[in-house]
Short mmCIF file of C-alpha atoms and ligand atoms in Angstrom, two decimals:
data_model
loop_
_atom_site.label_atom_id
_atom_site.label_comp_id
_atom_site.label_asym_id
_atom_site.label_seq_id
_atom_site.Cartn_x
_atom_site.Cartn_y
_atom_site.Cartn_z
CA MET A 1 -6.97 2.91 10.85
CA CYS A 2 -10.40 2.26 10.04
CA ALA A 3 -13.64 4.07 11.45
CA ASN A 4 -16.03 1.56 10.08
CA THR A 5 -15.25 -1.42 11.91
CA ILE A 6 -18.60 -2.96 14.31
CA PRO A 7 -16.87 -3.88 17.34
CA GLU A 8 -19.29 -7.15 18.35
CA LEU A 9 -18.38 -8.87 14.90
CA HIS A 10 -14.41 -8.33 15.81
CA ASP A 11 -13.52 -9.39 18.92
CA THR A 12 -10.30 -9.80 19.69
CA SER A 13 -9.98 -10.17 23.56
CA HIS A 14 -8.77 -13.44 23.24
CA ILE A 15 -5.31 -12.04 21.55
CA THR A 16 -2.93 -11.33 24.38
CA TYR A 17 0.64 -10.47 24.07
CA GLU A 18 1.53 -14.04 26.04
CA GLY A 19 -1.15 -16.12 23.10
CA LEU A 20 1.65 -13.70 20.14
CA LEU A 21 3.96 -15.98 21.23
CA GLU A 22 2.92 -18.97 21.58
CA GLY A 23 1.00 -18.62 18.05
CA ASN A 24 5.08 -17.56 16.98
CA LYS A 25 5.66 -21.23 18.67
CA GLU A 26 3.43 -23.07 16.66
CA PHE A 27 3.77 -21.32 13.47
CA VAL A 28 7.62 -22.32 13.57
CA ALA A 29 6.75 -26.24 14.39
CA ASN A 30 4.41 -26.70 11.59
CA THR A 31 6.23 -24.95 9.10
CA LEU A 32 9.36 -27.19 10.11
CA LYS A 33 6.86 -30.39 9.68
CA ILE A 34 6.13 -29.36 6.61
CA ASP A 35 9.91 -28.38 5.28
CA PRO A 36 12.57 -29.23 8.24
CA HIS A 37 14.94 -26.59 6.45
CA TYR A 38 12.13 -23.31 5.87
CA PHE A 39 14.22 -21.14 7.92
CA ASP A 40 17.55 -22.29 6.60
CA LYS A 41 16.88 -21.21 3.56
CA LEU A 42 14.70 -18.10 4.35
CA ALA A 43 17.83 -17.27 6.25
CA ASN A 44 19.85 -17.17 3.42
CA GLY A 45 18.23 -12.91 1.70
CA GLN A 46 15.56 -12.24 0.50
CA THR A 47 14.83 -11.14 -3.91
CA PRO A 48 10.76 -10.36 -3.54
CA PRO A 49 10.25 -9.34 -7.04
CA VAL A 50 7.09 -7.13 -5.42
CA LEU A 51 6.89 -3.66 -2.99
CA TRP A 52 3.91 -3.35 -2.04
CA ILE A 53 2.52 -0.27 -0.38
CA GLY A 54 -0.34 -0.83 1.45
CA CYS A 55 -2.68 0.61 4.64
CA ALA A 56 -1.67 -0.41 8.52
CA ASP A 57 -4.88 -1.45 8.48
CA SER A 58 -4.94 -4.41 10.56
CA ARG A 59 -7.41 -6.21 8.39
CA VAL A 60 -5.45 -5.99 4.65
CA PRO A 61 -2.22 -7.71 5.08
CA ALA A 62 0.33 -8.16 1.67
CA ASN A 63 0.92 -11.94 2.25
CA GLN A 64 -2.09 -13.72 3.07
CA ILE A 65 -4.63 -11.51 0.88
CA THR A 66 -2.34 -12.33 -1.95
CA ARG A 67 -1.57 -15.91 -0.88
CA THR A 68 2.36 -15.03 -0.62
CA MET A 69 4.75 -16.47 1.60
CA PRO A 70 7.58 -14.68 3.76
CA GLY A 71 10.31 -13.65 1.79
CA GLU A 72 8.19 -12.80 -1.47
CA ILE A 73 6.68 -9.68 -1.07
CA PHE A 74 8.63 -6.09 0.17
CA VAL A 75 6.23 -4.73 2.04
CA HIS A 76 5.70 -0.58 3.33
CA ARG A 77 2.22 0.14 5.65
CA ASN A 78 1.65 3.33 6.56
CA ILE A 79 -2.13 4.85 7.15
CA ALA A 80 -3.80 5.44 3.71
CA ASN A 81 -0.93 4.24 2.13
CA MET A 82 0.50 6.94 1.07
CA VAL A 83 3.31 8.41 -1.27
CA ILE A 84 4.10 11.11 0.11
CA HIS A 85 7.34 13.11 -1.60
CA THR A 86 9.16 14.23 1.24
CA ASP A 87 8.80 10.78 3.61
CA MET A 88 12.30 9.40 4.18
CA ASN A 89 10.42 6.21 5.27
CA MET A 90 9.02 5.65 2.29
CA LEU A 91 11.79 6.84 0.09
CA SER A 92 14.55 4.69 1.48
CA VAL A 93 11.92 1.04 1.75
CA LEU A 94 11.48 2.16 -2.36
CA ASP A 95 15.24 3.33 -2.76
CA TYR A 96 16.15 -0.09 -1.28
CA ALA A 97 13.10 -2.44 -2.85
CA VAL A 98 14.11 -0.62 -6.76
CA ASN A 99 18.09 0.02 -6.33
CA VAL A 100 19.23 -3.12 -4.07
CA LEU A 101 15.91 -6.19 -4.11
CA LYS A 102 15.54 -4.98 -7.75
CA VAL A 103 12.12 -5.69 -7.59
CA ARG A 104 9.90 -5.41 -10.81
CA HIS A 105 6.17 -4.14 -9.21
CA VAL A 106 5.51 -1.75 -6.77
CA ILE A 107 1.91 -1.80 -6.28
CA VAL A 108 -0.14 0.81 -4.53
CA THR A 109 -3.06 -1.11 -2.85
CA GLY A 110 -5.89 1.40 -1.05
CA HIS A 111 -8.87 -0.37 0.44
CA TYR A 112 -12.23 0.51 0.57
CA GLY A 113 -13.62 1.99 3.34
CA CYS A 114 -10.30 3.11 4.39
CA GLY A 115 -10.90 5.09 7.73
CA GLY A 116 -8.16 7.19 6.66
CA VAL A 117 -9.29 8.43 3.55
CA LEU A 118 -12.79 8.61 5.30
CA ALA A 119 -11.54 11.10 7.95
CA ALA A 120 -9.72 13.00 5.22
CA MET A 121 -13.20 13.57 3.75
CA GLY A 122 -14.60 15.36 6.81
CA ASN A 123 -13.97 18.18 8.99
CA SER A 124 -13.66 16.64 12.75
CA SER A 125 -9.83 16.70 13.90
CA VAL A 126 -8.22 13.69 15.10
CA GLY A 127 -4.73 15.11 16.52
CA ILE A 128 -1.60 15.20 14.81
CA ILE A 129 -2.93 12.85 12.30
CA ASP A 130 -4.39 15.65 10.67
CA ASN A 131 -1.29 16.87 9.01
CA TRP A 132 -0.95 13.23 7.05
CA LEU A 133 -4.47 13.50 6.08
CA ARG A 134 -3.89 16.64 4.73
CA HIS A 135 -2.24 14.61 1.55
CA ILE A 136 -5.35 12.93 0.78
CA LYS A 137 -7.24 17.10 0.94
CA ASP A 138 -5.32 17.78 -1.76
CA VAL A 139 -6.36 14.88 -3.50
CA TYR A 140 -9.76 16.17 -2.85
CA ARG A 141 -8.85 19.44 -4.58
CA LEU A 142 -7.25 17.43 -7.50
CA HIS A 143 -10.79 15.75 -8.16
CA ALA A 144 -13.19 18.01 -6.02
CA GLU A 145 -15.62 18.40 -9.25
CA GLU A 146 -15.95 14.42 -9.72
CA LEU A 147 -16.00 14.17 -6.28
CA ILE A 148 -18.74 16.88 -5.44
CA ALA A 149 -20.77 15.62 -7.88
CA ILE A 150 -21.11 11.94 -6.11
CA GLU A 151 -24.01 12.81 -3.76
CA ASP A 152 -24.25 9.29 -1.94
CA GLU A 153 -21.42 9.00 0.82
CA LYS A 154 -20.20 5.58 1.01
CA LYS A 155 -19.72 6.01 -3.31
CA ARG A 156 -18.03 9.33 -2.87
CA GLY A 157 -15.80 7.83 -0.12
CA ASP A 158 -14.92 4.70 -2.25
CA ARG A 159 -13.94 6.91 -5.33
CA LEU A 160 -12.19 8.69 -2.98
CA VAL A 161 -10.11 5.87 -2.09
CA GLU A 162 -9.49 5.02 -5.74
CA LEU A 163 -8.42 8.18 -6.62
CA ASN A 164 -6.14 8.37 -3.71
CA VAL A 165 -4.38 5.01 -5.42
CA PHE A 166 -4.53 7.10 -8.62
CA GLU A 167 -2.13 10.09 -7.41
CA ASN A 168 -0.24 7.63 -5.09
CA VAL A 169 0.89 5.80 -8.01
CA GLY A 170 1.65 9.13 -9.95
CA ASN A 171 3.79 10.31 -7.08
CA LEU A 172 5.41 6.97 -7.35
CA CYS A 173 6.26 7.75 -10.62
CA LYS A 174 7.80 10.99 -9.93
CA THR A 175 10.19 10.14 -7.56
CA SER A 176 14.30 10.31 -8.41
CA ILE A 177 14.73 6.62 -7.41
CA VAL A 178 11.57 5.51 -10.55
CA GLN A 179 12.36 7.85 -13.08
CA ASN A 180 16.35 6.64 -12.67
CA ALA A 181 15.47 3.05 -12.48
CA TRP A 182 13.17 3.85 -16.28
CA LYS A 183 16.25 5.86 -17.07
CA LYS A 184 18.51 3.20 -16.95
CA GLY A 185 16.08 1.00 -18.48
CA GLN A 186 15.33 -1.33 -15.38
CA ASP A 187 12.18 -3.49 -15.77
CA LEU A 188 10.17 -1.55 -13.24
CA SER A 189 6.36 -1.26 -13.57
CA VAL A 190 3.99 0.15 -11.26
CA HIS A 191 0.37 -0.45 -10.69
CA GLY A 192 -2.61 0.89 -8.75
CA TRP A 193 -5.09 -1.52 -6.76
CA VAL A 194 -7.96 -1.70 -4.46
CA TYR A 195 -9.03 -3.70 -2.13
CA ALA A 196 -12.92 -5.08 -0.65
CA ILE A 197 -12.84 -5.59 2.53
CA ASN A 198 -16.46 -7.20 2.38
CA THR A 199 -15.64 -9.54 -0.53
CA GLY A 200 -12.07 -10.37 0.37
CA LEU A 201 -11.34 -9.71 -3.31
CA ILE A 202 -8.86 -6.76 -5.34
CA THR A 203 -9.38 -4.94 -8.39
CA ASP A 204 -6.74 -4.30 -10.65
CA LEU A 205 -7.48 0.05 -11.17
CA LYS A 206 -5.57 -1.21 -14.74
CA ILE A 207 -3.21 2.49 -13.69
CA SER A 208 -0.13 0.50 -14.47
CA GLN A 209 3.00 2.37 -15.67
CA ASN A 210 6.39 1.21 -16.87
CA SER A 211 7.51 4.74 -18.13
CA ASN A 212 7.68 8.19 -16.99
CA SER A 213 6.14 8.81 -20.89
CA ASN A 214 2.64 10.03 -18.66
CA LEU A 215 4.56 12.17 -16.88
CA GLU A 216 3.52 15.94 -16.94
CA ASN A 217 6.89 17.87 -18.22
CA VAL A 218 7.04 19.23 -15.04
CA PHE A 219 8.01 16.41 -12.67
CA LYS A 220 10.10 14.98 -15.47
CA PHE A 221 14.34 14.84 -14.14
CA VAL A 222 16.72 15.26 -17.17
CA LEU A 223 19.08 12.25 -15.53
CO1 CO B 301 -7.37 2.26 5.74
#
């Protein structure tokens, strides 16, 4: 979900319901030309080493922007790439990824110009989503001093995008799922990235964690 789109540059009027099905047939034909057994192999199971938690924004597709293929990244996307403590959808994906698929990396990927983050910075009511974005207002509150000091609104929005990733990486570390994996000595790192839609480039925020040693004491579980 992003507010900063310019409609005339994003004409999707040629995208039709039927066209998607045609596109699928073309995808299958092209793939089979390269490897006749591709889908047989893919159907045998998945062992992705990475869980991607990203924004639902249509311009941030996990596979394309990392040049990966089906089977290589386990993906969870929601508005503004949030890791919310009580979100059963996210927790179920995380649990399956960590405990069944045994992914080695969980990456929270935000993106500059994120409509969800920008909406959270403002005062307009968008609807039920206001309650989802409330979590980002908490991120703002936690970093209010730094953010208020940034006069340029775009720069402030960019910084809130980064801080939102930072806080959501922290939220991941605080889950019982990630703490349990670390307690068991499982090889698991969590990372925070930001994608710039206008360049296509990902920046590693270098906030990776692979143990709960940096967690404030109140969040540490005795497992
Ligand atoms: Co977004």
